[in-house]
Structures are given as structure tokens and as C-alpha cells.
Tab-separated table of C-alpha atoms and ligand atoms in Angstrom:
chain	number	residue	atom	x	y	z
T	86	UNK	CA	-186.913	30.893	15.017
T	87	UNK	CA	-186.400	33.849	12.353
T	88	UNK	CA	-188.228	33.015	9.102
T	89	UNK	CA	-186.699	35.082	5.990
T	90	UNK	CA	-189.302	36.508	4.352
T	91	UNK	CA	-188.654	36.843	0.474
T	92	UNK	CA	-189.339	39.646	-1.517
T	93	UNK	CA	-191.495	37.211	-4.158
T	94	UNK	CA	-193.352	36.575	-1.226
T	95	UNK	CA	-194.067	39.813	-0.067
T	96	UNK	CA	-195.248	40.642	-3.518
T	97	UNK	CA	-198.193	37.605	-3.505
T	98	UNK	CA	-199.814	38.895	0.018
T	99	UNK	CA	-202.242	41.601	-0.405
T	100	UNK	CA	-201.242	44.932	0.305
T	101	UNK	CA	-202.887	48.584	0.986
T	102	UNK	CA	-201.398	51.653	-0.498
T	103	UNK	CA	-202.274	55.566	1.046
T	104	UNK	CA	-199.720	57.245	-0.154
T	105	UNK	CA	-198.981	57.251	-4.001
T	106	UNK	CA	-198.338	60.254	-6.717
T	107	UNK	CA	-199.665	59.330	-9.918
T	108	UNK	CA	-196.963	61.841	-11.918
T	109	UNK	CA	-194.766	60.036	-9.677
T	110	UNK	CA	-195.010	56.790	-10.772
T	111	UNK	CA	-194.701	56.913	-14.434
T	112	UNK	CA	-193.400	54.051	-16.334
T	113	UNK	CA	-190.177	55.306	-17.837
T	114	UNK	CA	-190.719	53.845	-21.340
T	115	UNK	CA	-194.365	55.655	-20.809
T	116	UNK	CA	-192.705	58.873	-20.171
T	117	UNK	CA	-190.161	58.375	-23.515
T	118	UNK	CA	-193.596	57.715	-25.470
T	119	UNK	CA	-195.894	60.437	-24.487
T	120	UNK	CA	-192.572	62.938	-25.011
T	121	UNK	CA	-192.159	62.508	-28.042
T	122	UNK	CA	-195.643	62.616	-28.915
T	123	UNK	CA	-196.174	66.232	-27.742
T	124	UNK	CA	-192.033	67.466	-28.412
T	125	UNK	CA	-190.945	67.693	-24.861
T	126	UNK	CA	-187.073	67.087	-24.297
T	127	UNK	CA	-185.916	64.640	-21.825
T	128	UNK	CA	-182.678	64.391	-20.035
T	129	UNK	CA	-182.318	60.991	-22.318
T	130	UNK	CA	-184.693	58.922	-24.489
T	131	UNK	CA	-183.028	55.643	-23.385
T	132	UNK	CA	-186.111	53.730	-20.722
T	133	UNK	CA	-182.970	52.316	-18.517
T	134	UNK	CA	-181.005	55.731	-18.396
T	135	UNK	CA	-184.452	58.210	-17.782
T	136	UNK	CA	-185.749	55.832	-14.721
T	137	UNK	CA	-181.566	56.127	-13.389
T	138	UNK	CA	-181.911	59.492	-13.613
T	139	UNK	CA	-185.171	59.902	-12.020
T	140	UNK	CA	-183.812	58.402	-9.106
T	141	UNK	CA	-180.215	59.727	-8.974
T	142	UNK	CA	-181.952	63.454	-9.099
T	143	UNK	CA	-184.152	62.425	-6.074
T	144	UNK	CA	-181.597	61.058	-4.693
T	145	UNK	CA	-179.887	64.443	-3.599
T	146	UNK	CA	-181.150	65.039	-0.357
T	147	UNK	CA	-183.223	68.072	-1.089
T	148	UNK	CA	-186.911	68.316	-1.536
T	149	UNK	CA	-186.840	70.810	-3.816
T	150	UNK	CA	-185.071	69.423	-6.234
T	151	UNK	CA	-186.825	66.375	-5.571
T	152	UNK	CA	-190.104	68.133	-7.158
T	153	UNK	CA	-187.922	69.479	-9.860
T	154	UNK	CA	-188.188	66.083	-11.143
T	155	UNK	CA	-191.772	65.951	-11.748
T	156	UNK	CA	-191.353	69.172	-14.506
T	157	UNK	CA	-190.715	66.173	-16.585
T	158	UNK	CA	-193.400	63.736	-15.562
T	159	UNK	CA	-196.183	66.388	-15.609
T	160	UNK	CA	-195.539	68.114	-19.291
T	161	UNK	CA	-196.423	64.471	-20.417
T	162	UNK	CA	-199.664	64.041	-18.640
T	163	UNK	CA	-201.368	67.135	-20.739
T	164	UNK	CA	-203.641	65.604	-22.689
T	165	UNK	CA	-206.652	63.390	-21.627
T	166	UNK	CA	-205.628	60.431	-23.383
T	167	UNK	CA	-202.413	60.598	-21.376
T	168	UNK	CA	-203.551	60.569	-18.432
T	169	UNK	CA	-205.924	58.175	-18.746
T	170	UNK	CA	-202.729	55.747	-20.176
T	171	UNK	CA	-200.575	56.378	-17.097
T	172	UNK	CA	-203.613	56.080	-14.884
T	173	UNK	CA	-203.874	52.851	-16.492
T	174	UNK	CA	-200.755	51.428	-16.033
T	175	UNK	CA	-200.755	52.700	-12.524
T	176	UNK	CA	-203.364	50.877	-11.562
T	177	UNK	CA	-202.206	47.676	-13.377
T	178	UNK	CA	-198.285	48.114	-11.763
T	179	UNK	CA	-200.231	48.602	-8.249
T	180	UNK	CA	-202.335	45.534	-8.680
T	181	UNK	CA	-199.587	43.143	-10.116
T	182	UNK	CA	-197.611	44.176	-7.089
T	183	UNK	CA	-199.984	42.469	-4.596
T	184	UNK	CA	-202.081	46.008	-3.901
T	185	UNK	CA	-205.436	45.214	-3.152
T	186	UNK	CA	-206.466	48.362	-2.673
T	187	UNK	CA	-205.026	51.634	-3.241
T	188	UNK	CA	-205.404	55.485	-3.117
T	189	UNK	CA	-203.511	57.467	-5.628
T	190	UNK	CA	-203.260	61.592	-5.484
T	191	UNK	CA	-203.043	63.709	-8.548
T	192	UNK	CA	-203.084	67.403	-8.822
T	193	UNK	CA	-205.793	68.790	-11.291
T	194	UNK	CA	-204.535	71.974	-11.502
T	195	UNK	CA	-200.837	70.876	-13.201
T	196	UNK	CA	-202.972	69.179	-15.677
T	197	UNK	CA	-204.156	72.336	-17.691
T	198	UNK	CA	-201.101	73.318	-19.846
T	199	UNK	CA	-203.048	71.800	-23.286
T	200	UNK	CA	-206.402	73.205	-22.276
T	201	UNK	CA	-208.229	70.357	-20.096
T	202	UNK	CA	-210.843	71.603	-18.000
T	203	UNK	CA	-209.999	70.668	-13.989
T	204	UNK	CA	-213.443	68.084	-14.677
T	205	UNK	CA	-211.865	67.286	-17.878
T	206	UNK	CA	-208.770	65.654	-15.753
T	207	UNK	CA	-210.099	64.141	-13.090
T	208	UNK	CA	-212.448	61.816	-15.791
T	209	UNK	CA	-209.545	60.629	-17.891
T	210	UNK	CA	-207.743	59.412	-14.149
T	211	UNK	CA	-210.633	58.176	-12.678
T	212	UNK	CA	-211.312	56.360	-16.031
T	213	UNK	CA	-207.598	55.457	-16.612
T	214	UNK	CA	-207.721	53.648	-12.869
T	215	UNK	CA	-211.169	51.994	-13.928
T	216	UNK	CA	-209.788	50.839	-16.946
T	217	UNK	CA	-206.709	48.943	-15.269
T	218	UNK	CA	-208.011	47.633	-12.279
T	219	UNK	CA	-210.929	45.651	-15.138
T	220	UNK	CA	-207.407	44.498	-16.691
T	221	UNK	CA	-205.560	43.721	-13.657
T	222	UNK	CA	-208.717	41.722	-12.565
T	223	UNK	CA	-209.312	39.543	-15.420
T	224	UNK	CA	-205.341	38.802	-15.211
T	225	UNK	CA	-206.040	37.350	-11.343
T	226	UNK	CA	-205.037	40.688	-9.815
T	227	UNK	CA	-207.950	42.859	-8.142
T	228	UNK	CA	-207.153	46.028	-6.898
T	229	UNK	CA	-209.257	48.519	-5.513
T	230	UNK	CA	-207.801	52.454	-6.810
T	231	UNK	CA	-209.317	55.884	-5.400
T	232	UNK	CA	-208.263	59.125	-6.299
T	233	UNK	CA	-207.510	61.987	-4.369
T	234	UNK	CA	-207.104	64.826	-5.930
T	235	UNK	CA	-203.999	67.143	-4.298
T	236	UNK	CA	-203.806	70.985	-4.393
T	237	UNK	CA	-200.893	72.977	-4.609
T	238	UNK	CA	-199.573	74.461	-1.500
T	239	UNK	CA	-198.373	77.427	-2.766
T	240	UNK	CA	-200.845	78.293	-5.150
T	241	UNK	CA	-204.566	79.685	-4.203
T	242	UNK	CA	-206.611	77.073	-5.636
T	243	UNK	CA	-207.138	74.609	-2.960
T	244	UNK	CA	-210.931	75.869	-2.670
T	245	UNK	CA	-211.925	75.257	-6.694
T	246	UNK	CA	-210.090	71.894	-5.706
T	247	UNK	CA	-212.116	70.781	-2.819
T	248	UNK	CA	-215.215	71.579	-4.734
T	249	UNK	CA	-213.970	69.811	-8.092
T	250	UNK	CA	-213.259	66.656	-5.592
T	251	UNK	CA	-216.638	66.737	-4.021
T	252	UNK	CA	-218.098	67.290	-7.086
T	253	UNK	CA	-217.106	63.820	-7.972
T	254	UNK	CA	-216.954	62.299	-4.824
T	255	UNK	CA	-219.468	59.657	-6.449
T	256	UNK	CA	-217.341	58.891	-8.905
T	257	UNK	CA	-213.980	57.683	-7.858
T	258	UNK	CA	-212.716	61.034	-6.009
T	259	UNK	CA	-212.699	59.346	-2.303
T	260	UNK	CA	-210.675	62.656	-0.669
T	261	UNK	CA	-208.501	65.638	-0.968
T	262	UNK	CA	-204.682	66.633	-0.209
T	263	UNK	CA	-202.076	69.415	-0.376
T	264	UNK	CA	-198.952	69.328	-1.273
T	265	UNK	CA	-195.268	70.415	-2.653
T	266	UNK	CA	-193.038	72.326	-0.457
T	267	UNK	CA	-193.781	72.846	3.177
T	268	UNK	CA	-191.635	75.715	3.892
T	269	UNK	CA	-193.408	79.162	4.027
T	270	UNK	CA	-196.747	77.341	3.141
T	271	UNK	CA	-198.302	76.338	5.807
T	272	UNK	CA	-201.618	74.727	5.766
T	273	UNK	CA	-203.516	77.037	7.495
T	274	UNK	CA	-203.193	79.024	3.824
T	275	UNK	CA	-205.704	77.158	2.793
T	276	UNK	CA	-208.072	77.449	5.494
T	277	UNK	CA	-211.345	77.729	3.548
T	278	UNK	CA	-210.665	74.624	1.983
T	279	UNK	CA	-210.441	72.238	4.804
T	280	UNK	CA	-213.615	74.186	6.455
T	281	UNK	CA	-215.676	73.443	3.420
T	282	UNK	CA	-214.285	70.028	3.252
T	283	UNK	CA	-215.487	69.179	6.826
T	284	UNK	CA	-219.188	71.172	6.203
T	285	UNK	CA	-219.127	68.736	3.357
T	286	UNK	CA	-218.450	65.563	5.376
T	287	UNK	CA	-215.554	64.975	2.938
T	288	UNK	CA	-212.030	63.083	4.135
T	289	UNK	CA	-208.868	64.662	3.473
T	290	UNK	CA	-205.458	64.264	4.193
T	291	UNK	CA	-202.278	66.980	4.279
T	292	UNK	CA	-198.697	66.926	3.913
T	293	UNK	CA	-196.990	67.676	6.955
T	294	UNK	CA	-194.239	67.372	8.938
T	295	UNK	CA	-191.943	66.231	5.506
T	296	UNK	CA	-189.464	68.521	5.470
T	297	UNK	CA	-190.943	70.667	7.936
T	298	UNK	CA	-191.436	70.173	11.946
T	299	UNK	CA	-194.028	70.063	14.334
T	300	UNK	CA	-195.529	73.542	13.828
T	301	UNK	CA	-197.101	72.129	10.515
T	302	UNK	CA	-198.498	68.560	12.137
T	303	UNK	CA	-200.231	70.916	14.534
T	304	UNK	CA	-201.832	72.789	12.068
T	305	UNK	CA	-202.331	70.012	9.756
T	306	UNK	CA	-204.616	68.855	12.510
T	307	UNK	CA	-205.994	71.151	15.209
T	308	UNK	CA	-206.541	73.694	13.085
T	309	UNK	CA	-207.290	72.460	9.560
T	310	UNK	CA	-208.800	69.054	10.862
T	311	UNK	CA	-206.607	66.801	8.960
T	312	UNK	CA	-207.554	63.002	8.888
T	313	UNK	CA	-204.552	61.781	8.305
T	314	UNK	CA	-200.721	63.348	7.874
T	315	UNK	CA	-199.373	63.205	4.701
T	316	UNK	CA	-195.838	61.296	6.077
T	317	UNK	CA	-195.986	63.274	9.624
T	318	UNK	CA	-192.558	61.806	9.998
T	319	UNK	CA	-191.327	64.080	12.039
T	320	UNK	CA	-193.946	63.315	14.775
T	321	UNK	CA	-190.669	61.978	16.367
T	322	UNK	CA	-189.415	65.805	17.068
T	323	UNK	CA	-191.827	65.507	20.186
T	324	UNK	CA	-190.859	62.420	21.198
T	325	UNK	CA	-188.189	62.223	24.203
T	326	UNK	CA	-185.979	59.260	24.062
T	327	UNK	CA	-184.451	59.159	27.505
T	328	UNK	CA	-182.970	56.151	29.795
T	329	UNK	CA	-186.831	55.666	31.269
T	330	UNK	CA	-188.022	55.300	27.489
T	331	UNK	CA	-189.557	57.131	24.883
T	332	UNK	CA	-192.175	59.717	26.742
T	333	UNK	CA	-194.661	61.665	24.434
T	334	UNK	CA	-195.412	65.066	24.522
T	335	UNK	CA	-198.601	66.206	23.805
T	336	UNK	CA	-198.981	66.215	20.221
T	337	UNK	CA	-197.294	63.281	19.551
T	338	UNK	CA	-199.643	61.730	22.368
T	339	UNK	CA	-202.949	63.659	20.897
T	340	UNK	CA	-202.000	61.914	17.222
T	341	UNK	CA	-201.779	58.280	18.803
T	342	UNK	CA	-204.815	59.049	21.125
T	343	UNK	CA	-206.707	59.812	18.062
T	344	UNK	CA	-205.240	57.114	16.037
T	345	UNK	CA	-204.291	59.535	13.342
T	346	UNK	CA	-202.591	57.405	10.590
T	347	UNK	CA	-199.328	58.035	9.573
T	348	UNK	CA	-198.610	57.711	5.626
T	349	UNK	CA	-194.874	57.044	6.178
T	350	UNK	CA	-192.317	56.628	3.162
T	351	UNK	CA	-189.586	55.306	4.098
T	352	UNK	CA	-187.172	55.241	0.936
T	353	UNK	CA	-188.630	58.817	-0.340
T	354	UNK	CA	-188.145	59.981	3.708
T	355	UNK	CA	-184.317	59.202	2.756
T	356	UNK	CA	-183.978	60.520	-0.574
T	357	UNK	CA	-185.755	64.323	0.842
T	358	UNK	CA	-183.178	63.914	3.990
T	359	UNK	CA	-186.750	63.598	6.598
T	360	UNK	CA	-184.792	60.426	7.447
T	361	UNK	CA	-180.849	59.052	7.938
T	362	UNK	CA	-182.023	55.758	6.694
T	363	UNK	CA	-183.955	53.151	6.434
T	364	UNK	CA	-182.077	51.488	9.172
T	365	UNK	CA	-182.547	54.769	11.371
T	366	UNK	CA	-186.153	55.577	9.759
T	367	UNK	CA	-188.659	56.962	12.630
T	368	UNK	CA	-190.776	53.919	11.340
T	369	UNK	CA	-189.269	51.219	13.847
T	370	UNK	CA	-189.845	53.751	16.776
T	371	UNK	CA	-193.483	54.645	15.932
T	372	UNK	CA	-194.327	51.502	15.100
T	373	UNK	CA	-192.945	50.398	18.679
T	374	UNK	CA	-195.301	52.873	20.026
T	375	UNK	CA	-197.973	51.840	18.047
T	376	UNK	CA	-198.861	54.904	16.440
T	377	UNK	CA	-201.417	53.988	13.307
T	378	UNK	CA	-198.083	53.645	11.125
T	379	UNK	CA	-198.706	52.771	7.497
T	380	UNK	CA	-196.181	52.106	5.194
T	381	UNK	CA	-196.503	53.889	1.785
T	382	UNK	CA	-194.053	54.383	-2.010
T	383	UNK	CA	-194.703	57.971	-2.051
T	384	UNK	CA	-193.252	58.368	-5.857
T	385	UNK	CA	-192.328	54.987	-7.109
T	386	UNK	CA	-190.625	56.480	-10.106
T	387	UNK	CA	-188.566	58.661	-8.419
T	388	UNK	CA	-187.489	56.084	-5.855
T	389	UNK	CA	-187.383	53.129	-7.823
T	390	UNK	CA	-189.994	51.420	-5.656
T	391	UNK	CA	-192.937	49.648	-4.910
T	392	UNK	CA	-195.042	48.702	-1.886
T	393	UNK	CA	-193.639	45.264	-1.484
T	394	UNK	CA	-190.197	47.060	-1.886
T	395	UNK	CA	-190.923	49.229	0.680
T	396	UNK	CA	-191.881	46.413	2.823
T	397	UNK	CA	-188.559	44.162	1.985
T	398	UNK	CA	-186.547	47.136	3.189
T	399	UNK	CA	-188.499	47.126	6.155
T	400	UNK	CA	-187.837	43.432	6.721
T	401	UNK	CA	-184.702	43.520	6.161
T	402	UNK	CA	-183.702	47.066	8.568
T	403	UNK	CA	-186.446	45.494	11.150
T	404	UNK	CA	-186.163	42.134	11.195
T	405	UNK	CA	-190.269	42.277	11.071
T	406	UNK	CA	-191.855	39.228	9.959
T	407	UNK	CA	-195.368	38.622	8.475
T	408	UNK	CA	-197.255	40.106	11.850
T	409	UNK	CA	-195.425	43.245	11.589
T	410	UNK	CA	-196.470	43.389	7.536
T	411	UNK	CA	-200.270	42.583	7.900
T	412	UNK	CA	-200.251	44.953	10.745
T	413	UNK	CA	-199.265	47.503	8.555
T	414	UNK	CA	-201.671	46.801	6.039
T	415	UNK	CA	-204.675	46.593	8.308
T	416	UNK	CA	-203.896	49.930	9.625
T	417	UNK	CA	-203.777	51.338	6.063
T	418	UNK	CA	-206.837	49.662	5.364
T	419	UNK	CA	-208.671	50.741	8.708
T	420	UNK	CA	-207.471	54.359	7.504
T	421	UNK	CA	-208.236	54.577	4.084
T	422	UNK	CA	-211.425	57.037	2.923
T	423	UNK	CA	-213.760	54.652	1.089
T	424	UNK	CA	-216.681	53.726	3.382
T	425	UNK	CA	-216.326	51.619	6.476
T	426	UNK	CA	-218.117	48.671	5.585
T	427	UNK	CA	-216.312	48.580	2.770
T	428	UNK	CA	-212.826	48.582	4.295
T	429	UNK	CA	-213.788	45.735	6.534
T	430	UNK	CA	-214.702	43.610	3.883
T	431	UNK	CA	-211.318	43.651	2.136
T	432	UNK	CA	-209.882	43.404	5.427
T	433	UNK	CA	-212.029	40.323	6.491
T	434	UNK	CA	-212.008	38.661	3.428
T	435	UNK	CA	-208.696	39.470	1.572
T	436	UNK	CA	-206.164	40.495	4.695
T	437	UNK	CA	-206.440	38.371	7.221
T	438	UNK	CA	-207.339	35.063	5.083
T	439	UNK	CA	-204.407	35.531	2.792
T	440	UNK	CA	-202.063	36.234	6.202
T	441	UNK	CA	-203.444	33.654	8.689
T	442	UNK	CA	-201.771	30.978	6.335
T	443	UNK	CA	-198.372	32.714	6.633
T	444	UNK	CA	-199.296	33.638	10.083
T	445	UNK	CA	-199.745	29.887	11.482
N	612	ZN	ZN1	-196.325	62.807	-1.098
């Protein structure tokens, strides 16, 4: 017996999000708003059109013109007040999704254009995500959000980063991240970063193995200590698929020794050209091998998506059914950088009750 699982139903079970840019998951009617509050010119001022052309310009296969996008999401997120909106309505879009709980990345640093201190940004987000997860709530909709705040790969800040996230590590900042493009910017740049991070006792996660191979997973974790890999899609590289089965080599077997989670994204994968499809995504293979596979929107503007979107694709490409979707979810949850007692209560008493009725 196959039982269809419906989209509407994927949205009511609770869900765990690792993955998530906030300037990449603006509202496009948000975006119109806040432009022509400060004068910035947009491709179009129509909601419909701007979110179509979001996606059509991720849609071209390239990461780099992927991120060109985001010139447009970022001049609009200068000013406190605006971030704190589009935190807002992040964390209300997130919660009335089904995500229970959620970590959502930010870069300080891209923040500064109108004079905001780096402390500055990170308290209208962390306040923005406070304010509509108290909404989301009192609509029926709890939602856990942390932030992580995400240096720039190719810039030389990732130290006064590390520090500004520690610094409010009691105050919503739950870990750290680098990103934008891989090529030529290895993480090893940023070096003293990661070292402090780990004196500090501090979780962080980096972007590797995107649009880049194996050389940068390796890095990302045997020599900058990564917790986690930032998509590490291309894990795959070093796995052999030959008439005997798949056989590991040894950093793809070190990563699923080590459980090292995997913040896969399968529609953004496509759009960057890290993946054929979602049909041919890496996802079904890892997730064969149980690797710690989580499943993750990446930039829900720029791919027109959402968790339970994600998840439907999934479905559908996969055939997976509701064991398949609350195994993904555990393993974000089990993964994610709040404290473990913490993520084993929303697993004990939000997962597994809400999937053992779908389950039976
Ligand atoms: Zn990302």
C-alpha cells in the first residue's frame, strides 16, 4: 500500500529548518515596501513579477549570479527597523509553514551600508524573530528561531564575526557560518575564526562542497572543525557506485562515522547546477546510506519555496512516505545548535507525537 501524502498535510506536521538565509527569504511585497522607502530601484514594483524574477534569475544555473540576486534583497535590509520587519515575517512564514523550530543565518557585515553598528544588526534580527515567533504563537503556530550569524568568505571579517556571535550567544545567536562563493575561498582563510570558535565552545557550521568538491568538505572539517556542512552535497564525489554497491571512501565514510549532518537543498542544489534534479538529487543516495541527511529551503525567495515544499518534491521524486519525513526532521533536530536537552524535548514532545498518528 502507497499512501499519497498531500502537500496540506505536509504543511500541519512539525518540521525543523537548518538551513535558511534571512535576505533570502524576503516577502516580495516586503521587498517593494522597504524600496521605496529608502529609493532603491527594482527590476519591477509589481509583488507577482519581482518574486518571478527572483526565481527566474536563480534559476540560471550559476551560483554567481545566483548571489547577484541578493544585491536587491540586502540594500533593503539597511536600517534596523527593516530588519527587524523581515525578521518578523520570517519567523511568522516559518512557523505558519509547520516549522517548529528553525535556524536562520544572516550576515552582519552586509548590514552596514546606513550606518548600523555589527551589534546594532544582530538586535533588530534577533528581536524581529522574537517578535514573530510571540505572533505566530498566539495564532496556534510555535516556532522555535535561532540565528546564526554568516561571514563573508571572501572578505576578512570572519574573526570580528565570531566574536560579535559569541558576544550574544545568550541572546538568540546559537552559532556561526561562512558563506558566498566557494571558488578561490577556501575555508581554511578563515582559520582564526573557527580556532577561536572551538576555544570558545561555540557551534558553527560552513558552506562546503556547493559548488565546489571535496577539497573544501575536507577542510570544512578536518581542518577548520566544522559541525556541520553547509549543503556538503557533493559528499557523493567520493562515493563509488559500482555493480557491488555504493562503497565509501574515506571522507565520505569519516562524515557518516561522525554523523556530520548534511544541510541539503534540494531545489536551490538545482537552480546553482550542484544537482541534475530533484529526481537525480544526491539526497535519495545519502539518505539510502544513512548519512545524517537533513532537508533544508536554503533561500525561499529565490526558489520559490518552503520546507514543506521541499519535502513534497521529495515525496513526490522519492516516493518517501511519513517515515522518511520525520526521519528527516529528527535528524535536523538531533543536529541543530541549541542545547541538547532542549532538542530532545521538541523532539519527544512535538516530533514523534504529532508523527506516530500518521505513522500507525
Ligand atoms: Zn546557503
Amino acid at each position: 500500500m502507497v499512501a499519497t501524502i498531500r502537500y496540506e498535510d505536509i504543511v500541519k506536521v512539525p518540521k525543523a529548518l537548518l538551513h535558511d538565509h534571512l535576505d533570502g527569504g524576503l516577502r516580495p511585497a516586503t521587498i517593494v515596501e522597504l524600496a521605496a522607502e529608502v529609493g532603491h530601484e527594482l527590476p519591477t514594483t509589481d509583488p507577482e513579477a519581482l518574486g518571478r524574477w527572483f526565481v527566474e534569475s536563480a534559476d540560471s544555473g550559476s551560483l554567481v549570479r545566483y548571489l547577484e540576486t541578493f544585491a536587491h534583497t540586502v540594500a533593503v535590509m539597511q536600517t534596523a527597523p527593516a530588519l527587524r520587519r523581515v525578521a518578523r515575517e520570517c519567523a511568522w512564514d516559518l512557523a505558519t509553514d509547520g516549522v517548529v523550530y528553525a535556524e536562520v543565518r544572516f550576515a552582519p557585515e552586509q548590514h552596514l551600508e546606513r550606518n548600523l553598528t555589527l551589534d546594532e544588526a544582530v538586535e533588530a534580527v534577533v528581536a524581529g524573530f522574537t517578535e514573530g515567533a510571540a505572533l505566530a504563537a498566539e495564532a496556534g503556530h510555535p516556532i522555535r528561531v535561532g540565528t546564526l550569524l554568516t561571514a563573508m568568505r571572501h572578505a576578512a571579517r570572519s574573526q570580528e564575526i565570531a566574536e560579535l556571535a559569541v558576544r550574544h550567544r545568550d541572546a538568540g545567536v546559537v552559532g556561526f557560518d561562512i558563506a558566498g562563493a566557494e571558488a578561490g575561498f577556501p575555508p581554511t582563510r578563515h582559520l582564526d575564526a573557527f580556532e577561536y570558535l572551538q576555544r570558545e565552545n561555540f557551534h558553527f557550521t560552513i558552506h562546503a562542497g556547493e559548488a565546489f568538491g571535496l577539497p573544501s568538505i575536507w577542510q570544512a572539517i578536518q581542518w577548520c572543525g566544522a559541525d556541520r556542512l553547509g549543503h556538503g552535497v557533493r559528499i557523493v564525489d567520493d562515493i563509488t557506485r559500482g555493480g557491488d554497491g555504493p562503497t565509501l571512501g574515506r571522507l565520505s565514510a569519516y562524515v557518516r562515522d561522525k554523523r556530520i549532518p548534511l544541510e541539503l537543498c534540494p531545489s536551490s542544489n538545482v537552480q546553482t547546477g550542484a544537482a541534475p534534479s530533484i529526481a537525480e538529487h544526491p539526497i535519495g543516495l545519502l539518505r539510502d546510506l544513512r548519512f545524517r541527511v537533513t532537508v533544508n529551503t536554503d533561500n525561499r525567495l529565490m526558489s520559490g519555496t518552503s520546507v514543506s515544499r521541499e519535502m513534497a518534491l521529495l515525496v513526490e521524486a522519492f516516493g518517501y512516505g511519513w517515515k522518511e519525513l520525520q526521519w528527516f526532521t529528527i535528524n535536523a533536530m538531533k543536529s541543530a545548535f541549541i542545547p541538547f536537552d532542549e532538542r530532545l524535548a521538541i523532539i519527544d514532545e512535538v516530533i514523534k507525537p504529532a508523527y506516530a498518528k500518521l505513522l500507525d
